Structures are given as C-alpha cells and as structure tokens.
XYZ file of C-alpha atoms in Angstrom:
651
model
C -101.580 23.696 3.845
C -99.333 22.290 1.124
C -98.526 18.566 0.940
C -95.487 17.720 3.114
C -95.175 21.488 3.858
C -93.635 22.227 0.416
C -94.749 25.265 -1.598
C -95.813 24.684 -5.168
C -93.110 24.889 -7.845
C -93.140 28.100 -9.899
C -94.689 27.813 -13.326
C -92.146 27.509 -16.150
C -92.958 28.918 -19.633
C -93.042 26.299 -22.323
C -89.804 26.032 -24.326
C -89.677 28.046 -27.486
C -92.198 30.548 -26.250
C -91.434 34.248 -26.191
C -91.472 34.098 -22.400
C -88.626 31.553 -22.328
C -86.526 33.654 -24.689
C -87.026 36.698 -22.514
C -86.101 34.689 -19.406
C -82.873 33.407 -20.996
C -81.886 36.929 -22.042
C -82.591 38.207 -18.532
C -80.427 35.437 -16.986
C -77.522 36.248 -19.314
C -77.791 39.951 -18.474
C -77.821 39.148 -14.738
C -74.765 36.957 -15.079
C -72.899 39.696 -16.943
C -73.921 42.243 -14.322
C -72.740 40.038 -11.426
C -69.353 39.374 -13.069
C -69.695 35.565 -13.080
C -66.986 34.219 -15.444
C -68.059 32.253 -18.433
C -66.566 28.777 -18.856
C -63.758 28.597 -21.448
C -63.927 25.481 -23.539
C -60.586 24.133 -24.886
C -60.043 21.504 -27.492
C -58.093 18.359 -26.612
C -54.948 19.427 -28.555
C -54.933 22.748 -26.696
C -55.277 20.992 -23.356
C -52.398 18.635 -24.160
C -50.211 21.562 -25.226
C -50.862 23.319 -21.960
C -50.041 20.167 -19.970
C -46.842 19.764 -21.949
C -45.775 23.345 -21.264
C -46.490 22.933 -17.563
C -44.482 19.689 -17.451
C -41.516 21.325 -19.181
C -41.633 24.208 -16.719
C -41.654 21.824 -13.738
C -38.849 19.786 -15.274
C -36.729 22.923 -15.670
C -37.363 23.831 -12.044
C -36.423 20.300 -10.959
C -33.075 20.456 -12.773
C -32.386 23.876 -11.312
C -33.094 22.671 -7.772
C -31.020 19.546 -8.332
C -28.017 21.621 -9.395
C -28.485 23.854 -6.373
C -28.642 20.815 -4.096
C -25.446 19.386 -5.587
C -23.759 22.745 -5.152
C -24.784 22.885 -1.482
C -23.546 19.320 -0.938
C -20.185 20.254 -2.456
C -19.985 23.333 -0.257
C -20.832 21.233 2.812
C -18.038 18.771 2.007
C -15.597 21.630 1.495
C -16.623 23.269 4.773
C -16.183 19.976 6.631
C -12.734 19.552 5.080
C -11.743 23.062 6.114
C -13.131 22.422 9.594
C -10.893 19.390 10.029
C -7.931 21.376 8.703
C -8.613 24.190 11.150
C -8.760 21.750 14.062
C -5.523 20.150 12.932
C -3.893 23.554 12.668
C -5.119 24.370 16.166
C -3.561 21.103 17.322
C -0.248 22.091 15.749
C -0.440 25.427 17.538
C -0.895 23.683 20.876
C 2.029 21.356 20.141
C 4.232 24.339 19.306
C 3.257 26.096 22.531
C 4.014 23.022 24.632
C 7.342 22.448 22.937
C 8.130 26.098 23.533
C 7.635 25.521 27.276
C 9.849 22.418 27.163
C 12.660 24.253 25.387
C 12.401 27.154 27.817
C 12.931 24.745 30.713
C 15.834 22.855 29.124
C 17.941 25.540 27.456
C 19.349 27.016 30.724
C 20.969 23.648 31.478
C 22.966 23.582 28.239
C 26.463 24.882 27.714
C 26.958 28.138 25.845
C 28.065 26.179 22.778
C 24.966 24.018 22.833
C 22.752 27.006 23.477
C 24.102 28.578 20.308
C 23.370 25.368 18.399
C 19.802 25.459 19.690
C 19.356 29.065 18.603
C 20.756 28.279 15.150
C 18.468 25.273 14.779
C 15.441 27.359 15.714
C 16.476 30.018 13.219
C 16.627 27.338 10.540
C 13.171 26.161 11.589
C 11.767 29.678 11.130
C 13.227 29.860 7.613
C 11.343 26.834 6.279
C 9.379 27.980 3.216
C 5.799 27.043 2.457
C 7.023 25.159 -0.602
C 9.208 22.951 1.571
C 6.367 22.534 4.045
C 3.920 21.481 1.337
C 6.543 19.171 -0.143
C 6.961 17.528 3.270
C 3.201 17.219 3.635
C 2.945 15.707 0.166
C 5.417 12.982 1.121
C 2.993 11.943 3.858
C 0.112 11.671 1.411
C -1.766 14.716 2.699
C -3.175 17.554 0.561
C -1.134 20.792 0.494
C -2.209 23.454 2.925
C -4.598 26.086 1.508
C -3.462 29.688 1.564
C -5.246 30.519 4.832
C -3.605 27.529 6.530
C -0.219 28.508 5.096
C -0.499 31.887 6.780
C -1.384 30.173 10.036
C 1.496 27.735 9.671
C 3.873 30.647 9.200
C 2.532 32.034 12.466
C 3.426 28.771 14.240
C 7.110 29.316 13.596
C 6.942 32.491 15.662
C 6.397 30.385 18.779
C 10.053 29.475 18.576
C 11.050 33.086 19.234
C 11.846 34.621 22.567
C 13.174 31.567 24.397
C 15.386 32.567 27.327
C 19.026 31.567 26.970
C 20.464 31.668 30.464
C 23.895 30.824 31.845
C 24.777 27.190 32.326
C 24.843 25.964 35.954
C 28.397 25.331 37.029
C 29.714 21.887 37.659
C 27.202 20.000 35.499
C 28.621 17.652 32.848
C 27.014 17.665 29.372
C 26.864 14.899 26.824
C 27.298 16.100 23.288
C 24.193 17.416 21.513
C 23.572 15.880 18.106
C 21.132 17.971 16.118
C 21.115 15.887 12.940
C 19.848 17.266 9.655
C 16.208 17.781 10.653
C 14.945 21.162 11.738
C 11.883 22.281 13.686
C 10.728 22.238 17.259
C 9.742 18.563 17.353
C 13.146 17.324 16.176
C 14.822 19.805 18.499
C 12.868 18.686 21.554
C 13.592 15.054 20.707
C 17.326 15.713 20.550
C 17.324 17.703 23.787
C 15.286 15.108 25.622
C 17.506 12.282 24.464
C 20.591 14.245 25.513
C 19.302 14.847 29.013
C 17.863 11.372 29.484
C 21.115 9.483 28.651
C 24.427 9.311 30.526
C 26.622 8.473 27.569
C 26.587 8.980 23.827
C 25.621 5.442 22.952
C 22.679 5.347 25.333
C 21.611 8.742 23.973
C 21.600 7.486 20.379
C 19.731 4.290 21.276
C 17.074 6.206 23.218
C 16.615 8.714 20.406
C 16.299 5.979 17.784
C 13.788 3.985 19.829
C 11.682 7.046 20.604
C 11.723 8.186 16.985
C 10.612 4.750 15.796
C 7.815 4.663 18.361
C 6.658 8.150 17.406
C 6.672 7.264 13.712
C 4.690 4.075 14.326
C 2.072 5.883 16.390
C 1.835 8.652 13.805
C 0.993 6.086 11.139
C -1.444 4.096 13.250
C -3.175 6.967 15.019
C -3.420 9.653 12.316
C -7.148 10.356 12.382
C -9.492 13.248 13.002
C -10.243 11.584 16.343
C -6.823 12.485 17.663
C -7.106 16.085 16.535
C -10.645 16.726 17.727
C -10.252 15.220 21.172
C -6.612 15.849 22.033
C -4.221 17.095 19.376
C -1.196 15.085 20.532
C -3.425 12.842 22.586
C -2.775 9.277 21.645
C 0.784 8.297 21.625
C 3.026 11.134 20.518
C 5.885 9.330 22.165
C 9.131 11.280 22.373
C 12.294 11.040 24.449
C 10.866 13.493 26.968
C 8.326 10.934 28.167
C 9.520 9.703 31.543
C 9.009 5.980 31.989
C 8.924 4.925 35.624
C 10.722 2.054 37.253
C 7.357 0.726 38.337
C 6.402 -2.154 35.982
C 3.284 -1.707 33.807
C 0.201 -3.219 35.341
C 1.534 -3.230 38.901
C 0.076 -1.223 41.731
C 1.297 0.435 44.880
C -0.028 -0.125 48.363
C -2.788 2.050 49.758
C -1.324 5.384 50.869
C -1.694 6.842 54.326
C -4.323 9.508 54.804
C -1.970 12.343 53.915
C -2.620 14.680 51.001
C 0.616 14.542 49.022
C 1.678 10.934 49.649
C 1.039 8.482 46.841
C 0.606 4.719 46.697
C 3.974 2.992 46.507
C 5.993 6.192 46.221
C 9.232 4.390 46.918
C 8.466 1.794 44.290
C 7.988 4.395 41.630
C 11.466 5.835 42.063
C 11.897 8.616 39.544
C 9.071 7.384 37.393
C 6.170 8.963 39.238
C 6.446 12.398 40.785
C 4.019 14.893 42.158
C 2.953 17.552 39.723
C 1.750 20.996 40.629
C -1.646 22.322 39.522
C 0.050 24.966 37.415
C 2.692 22.788 35.773
C 1.454 21.020 32.666
C 2.515 17.493 31.795
C 5.134 18.485 29.225
C 6.946 20.870 31.567
C 6.910 18.380 34.432
C 8.228 15.611 32.185
C 10.959 17.933 30.947
C 11.982 18.762 34.509
C 12.144 15.093 35.451
C 14.097 14.254 32.286
C 16.574 17.019 33.033
C 17.000 15.752 36.577
C 17.495 12.171 35.403
C 20.075 13.294 32.841
C 22.240 14.776 35.566
C 21.890 11.859 37.900
C 19.433 13.426 40.372
C 15.996 12.273 41.405
C 13.016 14.577 40.921
C 12.905 15.094 44.671
C 16.469 16.306 44.698
C 15.783 18.522 41.727
C 12.801 20.062 43.467
C 14.812 20.685 46.603
C 17.501 22.515 44.652
C 14.996 24.344 42.446
C 11.965 25.103 44.604
C 10.463 27.276 41.871
C 10.094 24.120 39.746
C 8.356 22.254 42.521
C 5.038 24.049 42.621
C 5.355 27.269 40.594
C 2.985 29.941 41.806
C 1.586 27.774 44.601
C 1.685 29.537 47.977
C 3.301 27.826 50.943
C -0.113 27.510 52.568
C -1.044 24.955 49.913
C 1.795 22.611 50.837
C 1.102 19.668 53.124
C 2.458 19.287 56.632
C 5.144 16.950 55.296
C 6.312 19.641 52.882
C 5.167 17.691 49.825
C 2.929 19.344 47.223
C -0.713 18.525 47.779
C -2.649 16.923 44.949
C -6.203 17.359 46.270
C -7.693 20.785 46.962
C -11.027 22.030 48.214
C -12.287 25.060 46.280
C -14.824 27.179 48.124
C -17.601 29.261 46.596
C -15.366 32.374 46.612
C -12.539 30.540 44.800
C -10.299 29.955 47.843
C -8.235 26.766 47.370
C -6.936 24.768 50.331
C -5.322 21.311 50.567
C -7.740 18.629 51.699
C -6.993 16.990 55.070
C -8.032 13.415 54.375
C -9.980 11.716 57.175
C -8.249 8.750 58.902
C -10.761 6.322 57.431
C -10.497 7.703 53.880
C -9.308 4.352 52.519
C -11.061 2.079 55.000
C -14.473 0.524 55.171
C -16.681 -1.655 52.977
C -16.662 -0.949 49.265
C -13.231 0.744 49.277
C -10.606 -1.202 47.250
C -7.125 -1.906 48.604
C -5.522 -2.345 45.187
C -6.044 -4.106 41.856
C -4.169 -6.628 39.778
C -3.965 -7.200 36.054
C -5.539 -10.493 35.002
C -6.000 -10.279 31.211
C -4.445 -8.518 28.229
C -6.698 -8.387 25.156
C -4.687 -7.717 22.006
C -7.220 -5.908 19.838
C -4.770 -5.031 17.041
C -5.817 -1.365 16.725
C -5.986 1.589 19.081
C -8.785 0.804 21.558
C -10.973 3.912 21.840
C -13.980 2.297 23.578
C -14.505 -0.536 26.055
C -17.462 -1.970 27.959
C -18.003 -5.030 30.147
C -21.190 -7.074 30.388
C -23.390 -7.285 33.460
C -22.404 -10.920 33.902
C -18.718 -9.828 33.772
C -18.102 -12.637 31.320
C -17.718 -10.621 28.116
C -15.668 -7.539 27.267
C -16.256 -5.459 24.131
C -13.375 -3.437 22.659
C -13.886 -0.830 19.942
C -11.101 0.166 17.580
C -10.807 1.045 13.924
C -13.872 -0.153 12.041
C -14.918 -2.959 14.362
C -15.851 -4.103 17.858
C -14.308 -7.322 19.153
C -15.970 -9.563 21.730
C -13.868 -11.372 24.362
C -14.736 -14.111 26.845
C -12.821 -13.386 30.069
C -14.512 -16.000 32.234
C -11.554 -18.393 31.899
C -7.840 -17.728 32.536
C -5.216 -17.995 29.843
C -4.368 -16.228 26.602
C -7.266 -14.587 24.838
C -8.482 -14.335 21.266
C -11.735 -12.623 20.248
C -14.787 -14.848 20.048
C -16.510 -12.514 17.556
C -15.839 -9.413 15.481
C -18.580 -6.878 14.721
C -17.688 -4.812 11.651
C -19.093 -1.302 12.117
C -18.911 2.029 10.313
C -16.195 2.175 7.680
C -12.954 0.257 7.876
C -10.870 3.390 8.578
C -13.265 5.047 11.062
C -12.737 4.693 14.789
C -15.379 3.412 17.186
C -15.799 6.111 19.833
C -18.353 4.513 22.165
C -20.137 1.210 22.663
C -22.866 0.578 25.231
C -24.655 -2.598 26.301
C -28.269 -2.707 27.322
C -28.649 -4.175 30.801
C -29.960 -7.516 29.499
C -26.717 -8.017 27.549
C -28.621 -8.839 24.353
C -28.175 -5.519 22.522
C -25.047 -3.443 21.805
C -25.125 0.124 20.469
C -22.039 1.412 18.659
C -21.147 4.960 17.599
C -18.068 6.645 16.220
C -16.669 8.634 13.343
C -19.797 8.321 11.219
C -23.299 9.763 11.158
C -24.808 6.327 11.850
C -25.279 4.408 15.089
C -25.378 0.613 14.793
C -27.698 -1.501 16.957
C -26.449 -5.082 17.241
C -28.526 -8.103 18.211
C -26.259 -10.281 20.362
C -28.903 -12.899 21.164
C -28.566 -14.630 17.794
C -25.914 -17.332 17.244
C -24.069 -14.873 15.011
C -24.378 -11.213 16.091
C -26.078 -9.078 13.456
C -27.091 -5.461 12.900
C -30.808 -5.159 13.525
C -31.109 -1.395 12.987
C -29.155 1.750 12.174
C -29.902 5.262 13.417
C -28.739 8.158 11.237
C -28.316 11.776 12.326
C -27.077 14.876 10.541
C -23.818 15.072 12.533
C -20.685 13.549 10.963
C -19.573 11.813 14.178
C -20.745 10.531 17.559
C -18.329 11.038 20.459
C -20.180 9.323 23.332
C -23.311 7.317 24.159
C -25.568 6.831 27.177
C -28.532 4.506 27.767
C -31.523 5.338 29.972
C -32.040 3.075 33.034
C -35.179 1.561 31.465
C -33.276 0.722 28.233
C -35.850 2.591 26.142
C -33.822 5.650 25.116
C -30.299 6.219 23.786
C -28.485 9.568 23.963
C -25.668 10.365 21.543
C -23.150 13.204 21.864
C -22.568 14.605 18.386
C -19.612 16.423 16.876
C -21.871 19.375 16.036
C -22.639 19.921 19.736
C -26.162 18.488 19.713
C -27.383 15.749 22.062
C -29.649 13.457 20.044
C -32.344 11.437 21.819
C -33.314 8.119 20.163
C -36.340 5.909 20.816
C -34.801 2.429 20.757
C -38.136 0.614 20.394
C -39.333 2.578 17.357
C -35.771 3.406 16.241
C -36.613 7.062 15.664
C -35.133 10.429 16.623
C -37.455 12.010 19.189
C -35.586 15.103 20.369
C -32.352 17.104 20.238
C -30.823 19.112 23.084
C -29.018 22.142 21.680
C -26.635 24.303 23.684
C -23.028 23.225 23.226
C -21.248 25.496 20.735
C -18.622 22.857 19.908
C -18.566 19.074 19.895
C -20.286 17.290 22.798
C -17.575 14.925 24.007
C -18.923 13.030 27.041
C -22.188 12.129 28.747
C -23.725 10.413 31.771
C -27.259 9.971 33.099
C -28.683 9.882 36.622
C -29.854 6.581 38.098
C -33.479 7.731 38.130
C -33.308 8.733 34.465
C -34.439 12.317 35.073
C -31.188 14.240 34.516
C -28.526 14.140 31.830
C -25.015 15.583 32.171
C -22.917 16.437 29.113
C -19.463 17.926 28.619
C -18.173 19.641 25.519
C -15.188 21.005 23.665
C -16.720 24.450 24.321
C -15.349 24.267 27.912
C -18.795 23.762 29.459
C -20.646 21.074 31.399
C -24.435 21.180 31.129
C -27.277 19.480 32.986
C -30.546 18.696 31.174
C -34.002 17.954 32.574
C -35.231 14.913 30.638
C -38.832 15.325 31.746
C -39.212 18.925 30.611
C -36.584 18.855 27.871
C -34.662 21.933 28.995
C -31.240 22.896 30.327
C -31.030 23.156 34.123
C -27.397 24.083 34.828
C -24.248 25.196 33.066
C -20.729 25.099 34.512
C -17.994 27.026 32.675
C -14.328 25.988 32.744
C -11.086 27.244 31.234
C -10.313 23.911 29.554
C -12.005 21.568 27.139
C -13.994 18.755 28.754
C -12.950 15.271 27.658
C -14.735 13.022 30.182
C -17.235 13.065 33.035
C -19.100 10.727 35.364
C -22.186 11.174 37.521
C -21.973 9.571 40.954
C -24.695 6.932 41.473
C -25.484 8.484 44.879
C -26.685 11.584 42.986
C -24.539 14.207 44.754
C -21.255 14.502 42.883
C -20.132 14.978 39.294
C -16.503 14.260 38.309
C -15.103 16.042 35.260
C -11.882 15.200 33.379
C -10.244 17.995 31.415
C -7.711 18.663 28.700
C -5.712 20.642 31.262
C -5.001 17.395 33.231
C -7.246 18.395 36.150
C -10.050 16.305 37.581
C -12.750 18.392 39.270
C -15.452 16.917 41.504
C -18.488 19.211 41.710
C -21.402 19.038 44.099
C -24.515 19.132 41.943
C -26.476 21.457 44.228
C -23.784 23.382 46.165
C -20.933 25.622 45.005
C -18.267 23.475 46.720
C -15.904 21.398 44.615
C -12.627 19.479 44.771
C -9.729 19.793 42.339
C -7.387 16.817 41.839
C -3.896 17.040 40.325
C -2.295 13.620 39.839
C -2.618 13.390 36.070
C 0.195 14.907 34.034
C -1.792 15.299 30.820
C -5.347 15.388 29.514
C -7.902 13.132 31.248
C -9.454 11.016 28.487
C -11.970 8.848 30.371
C -13.664 8.640 33.762
C -16.023 6.179 35.433
C -17.673 5.906 38.860
C -17.942 2.600 40.682
C -21.568 1.533 41.031
C -21.353 1.869 44.820
C -20.426 5.530 44.314
C -17.600 5.443 46.895
C -14.752 5.644 44.369
C -14.071 6.352 40.715
C -11.287 5.913 38.180
C -9.807 8.231 35.582
C -7.378 7.561 32.745
C -5.223 9.861 30.681
C -2.756 10.542 27.969
C -0.043 10.229 30.637
C -0.543 6.412 30.582
C -2.047 6.490 34.096
C -5.068 4.787 35.584
C -5.945 6.583 38.837
C -8.462 5.391 41.421
C -9.870 8.125 43.658
C -11.995 8.282 46.809
C -15.306 10.099 46.367
C -15.495 13.067 46.660
C -12.242 14.488 48.041
C -9.935 12.458 45.810
C -7.656 10.537 48.146
C -5.558 8.318 45.857
C -6.524 4.652 46.317
C -4.162 3.141 43.738
C -2.415 3.904 40.471
C -1.356 1.903 37.439
C 1.000 3.130 34.740
C 0.401 1.456 31.392
C 2.694 1.542 28.367
C 0.653 4.023 26.326
C -2.158 6.558 26.555
C -5.236 5.115 28.273
C -8.182 6.252 26.167
C -11.178 4.504 27.714
C -12.305 2.642 30.809
C -15.280 0.828 32.313
C -16.169 -0.763 35.652
C -18.277 -3.904 35.980
C -21.692 -3.542 37.665
C -20.466 -5.532 40.691
C -17.377 -3.255 41.049
C -15.102 -6.304 40.784
C -13.376 -5.545 37.468
C -11.906 -2.556 35.617
C -11.307 -2.579 31.864
C -9.112 -0.067 30.033
C -8.394 0.546 26.347
C -5.106 2.079 25.287
C -3.110 3.491 22.416
C -0.842 0.439 22.214
C -3.667 -1.546 20.574
C -4.777 -3.564 23.567
C -7.282 -3.632 26.395
C -6.400 -4.558 29.962
C -8.657 -6.247 32.518
C -7.972 -5.645 36.224
C -9.454 -7.452 39.208
C -10.294 -5.110 42.091
C -9.029 -6.403 45.435
C -10.933 -5.382 48.581
C-alpha cells in the first residue's frame, strides 16, 4: 500500500513551536527516568592533566615491576649458586665415605705404631676449624662456605670416626709411613696407598710425588660444575690407590672363552686387571689390589688367602664352575640373580668383533667430554672446554684439527655434540642454556641458529631419524623438544626430579628413553607425548643406549654396574666389569654388541644382551665419552687426559 512497503514518517512539529518544546522536555524526563548517563564534557587542559596523571601512575607501576624483576633475578642467581654448592658438598660427602671404606680396608695391615699414627692424623683432621677451612678454600680462589655449608662440612669430618683398628697380620714387612704435615682423609689415603704400593722408601716417595702432581694438575684442569653434577670425583682424581695394569694403554686382549668369569687376555693384564664383585665398589677393590701389590702378592693370591675380600656377600652359587667370580648375572622377575652360562657361539658369527686396535690419538688440549664420528667415517668431532674441534682421520699419521668451532663460553664444557645424518649440520650443547646449530657445508663452518631454553645446562642430545627434531636433556630434569626446521621449542617432557643426564631414541622415532640423576629411566611416547614406562634404580644414571633391534636397553650407572633391560619383559642382565661409574655407553648399529666407558679408565665391549666380554682397553685416564661409526668399523673415545682415541674394530 505504501511505496516500497515503507510506512510514512511521523509528522514532526516545526522547531520553536510549543509542541517541540514539550517534546524536548518529555525526552529529557524519559532519559532521567531510564538512568541514561549524560555526557561529561572536559576542556583540553583537563584532558591533558588526566592523561598525565595516568602516565605517571603507569610509570610508577613499571618501575615497581622492574625492581621486582631484578630482585627475582638476583634470587635466582643466588639459588643457582647455592644449588651448585650443595652438589659440591654432596660430592665431598661421597668422597669422604669412599675414603672411609679405603682406610677401613688398609688399617688392619699396618703395624700397631702406624695404626696409632693413622688415628692421630684422623684426630687432627677432625680438629680443623672452619676458619682454617675457609682460609684453605680462599687460597684456591673459591668463595668461603656459607654457614649452612660450614655445618655440613663439620659433619663430613665425622666420617673419619669409627674405623676398625685390628691386629697386624704376622710376618708381613712394612715400609715406613710418612704422614707429612698435611691432615685430612685425602692426604691420609694418599700416604697409605703410596706406602702399600711401593717396596722401598725411595719408590714410595717417587710414587707419592707423581700421584700428587697428577692429582693437582687434574684438579686445576677439571674443576667445573660438570665434574660435581655428573660424578663428584669423576674425571681424574688420580691418587696412589689407582692400580695401573701391566697391560699397555690402547692394547687389547684376545677374545675370551665362553666362560662367565674369564676375561680377555687375563694373563696379559697381570695384577692390573682383576675381577670385581658386584658389591665391592671401585675404591675398595683398588685398595685391596694395592695392598696385595705392596706385599708382593697378586690379587689372585690375595683373594685366595682372604676369601671374604673376593666377593663379599656373594653366595657360592654365584661363582662360576672354575671358581672365579662371575661378572654377568641374569636377574629374574622375582629378583633372583644367577651367573649367566654363555653359549658356545657367544663370540662367534658375523658382526661380532674379535678385537680392536688403536689407530689415531687426537690431542684436543682439554678434557674431551663429547665425541662423534661422521657417517662417512672421515671426520671426528671432539668437544672440550668452550669449543669443538674437527679432525680428518681418513689419512694415517699425526693429527692436528682442521677446524675449531668456538661454542658457549670459553670456560664452559661441551657436554654433547650430534651430527645430522647428511653430515652438513652439527648441534652442540653443554654448560649453557643455549644450543648451537652449526652449518658445516660452508667453506668455513658457521653458527646458523641458536636455541635457548630456561635450563642452565644441557647434558645430552638426540636427533630424530628424520633429522627434523632435536631432543635435549636439561639440568632441570626437563626433556626439551626442538623443531630444527623452524628452530622453535615445540614441547617439554616433564618427569625427572633431578637433571636428565642421558638419552636415546628408537630407530622408528616413536619412543624416547631418558636417564636421570633421580635414579630413574623413563620411556616416552613421541606420538602421544606421554610417559610410557619408568624403571627405578638405587644409583644415579649416567649413560644409556637403546639397541637398534628394539628389544634391549643398556644402562650405565654411578654404582659401576651396567644393566641390560628387556623393554617389554621383566628379565634383565647385570654386568660387573667396571670398577667405577659408567660415564658413556653406545650400541653398535648392528645391535649385536655395545661398548661402555668409565671413570676406571676402561673401554669394555659387551655381547648383547647377556654381556659376554668381547674385548677391553685400559686408557690412561677416565673415559668420558664414546661413539661408534655407522658401519661399526670404528670406535672413538674422549678422555680426561685431554685427548680422543680412534680404534679400528677387527672382525
């Protein structure tokens, strides 16, 4: 009816008419009744004043938040400092406990006169005041201990109490015991070890002087949080109690027979390599061997005369048929432990090495904490303090690095370095919150990216099989997942309650295994992003390796054990050839054997899974890291004597 279906507009009264006035008044009354606020008009000066007040208020809040942020940063730094101090103090506690065991083993072999000298020296050690302790610390350039650490340090001296002082065995000659002017358990153990390791006074003094110089050198070169967080005395606390074998460094024994308890080249080792019981730690075993050597007896003779020192607490059923202590045990689901009867073909067949020979020594110049070898087996990368060095091992002869990649800070140790499979990219992590990604394809290697996390250090790295993802084990216990293409953090796995120390990934890229200083090994599902398994141990985990066949996981521990776990069954094997903490572990790519290295200077090669010993090498210092080439033809190790060693595997 209306044009375009619109109703006609209502008629408006003409302006100025009485009707318009009435309408305006009615609108105002309606607005007042409905509570509609009236607009408040401000002048420009008033508006500017209000803006100024608001700006000043925001500025005050900014300064307040900035001060709070600075305060939190200071508190964080202080907490980190105290954390390092606590770990160092824990390390000192462990050292005191181990020295206590050594002294307990040695004192019964001293004369009554010397026993009294030992007791007097230990009494003097307990009387050291905190002022003297702080003065000694100050000489070494370290800050004085805070009050809480002083109380803990006083507690350490109590470990010297209660050592048994037994009668001296008859008919045993004693060289004189020189206790010098120094006091404390470390000086005491050094003097005792030197006494027992030498046959005359002159040899005793020379051995003590050489060991003291070596210990002092390693203390200077290896004093870092790395050595306290991973193994308190881990890297080169050389003392006269360390038993050096007659077997030359870098040499190997012949393959052993299939008997659990016989070792490669046992005769060649002489008194240098002896079987160690599962319950006897490295320090006690070394002390026993040193005592035996001091009185002109071999460790075998000592064990025969002192059967309680042979395998303390180990039932006769766990001895081998030959009467020798077994070193490989099968542990059933109910905890029953039995020696493993090795099959006749344990060391036979394709893919099983016969031995290995040293072909290169790479003098890095600093403690080598990380090594890796390229897929082409031409280049070796060694990580030390503040840098990674690149070596060409394709040609024989003396070696010098072909490149040096400066990473992190100059005084921070490289803890892990991993190559992508194409050999064109190297990822480096260590005692810093940053991972460095190096482009090796350019004429001069360069950093092409850096990945930063909130953790102060990275202990280990792993690369996914497709080279797209990097996993870093952090000192705060988190496992950080990095997208290498976009160089971004995509996920964190949280579960470890202490530092995550080691890592490996399955060949299909679906499972991740991590070990931690919280005594646990955990398995993670990478597709669903959740934890699948957790294995609890009584020792800190320092190293692990996942067998490429996908059935077995080998774990190296602070306690010196190597345990080989089946990933889906409760069965496991426990191996006892290392005398101290197991610092690195790596499976061969064929999965038939693996190697482990330790603070005891040993490189052990084991048969998967039951641990028959294939070969051993004793280096001149702690062996911190190892790697195996993808073709299983070469082994590379990094050690505390500032070098890396390349071995050729002989089949």
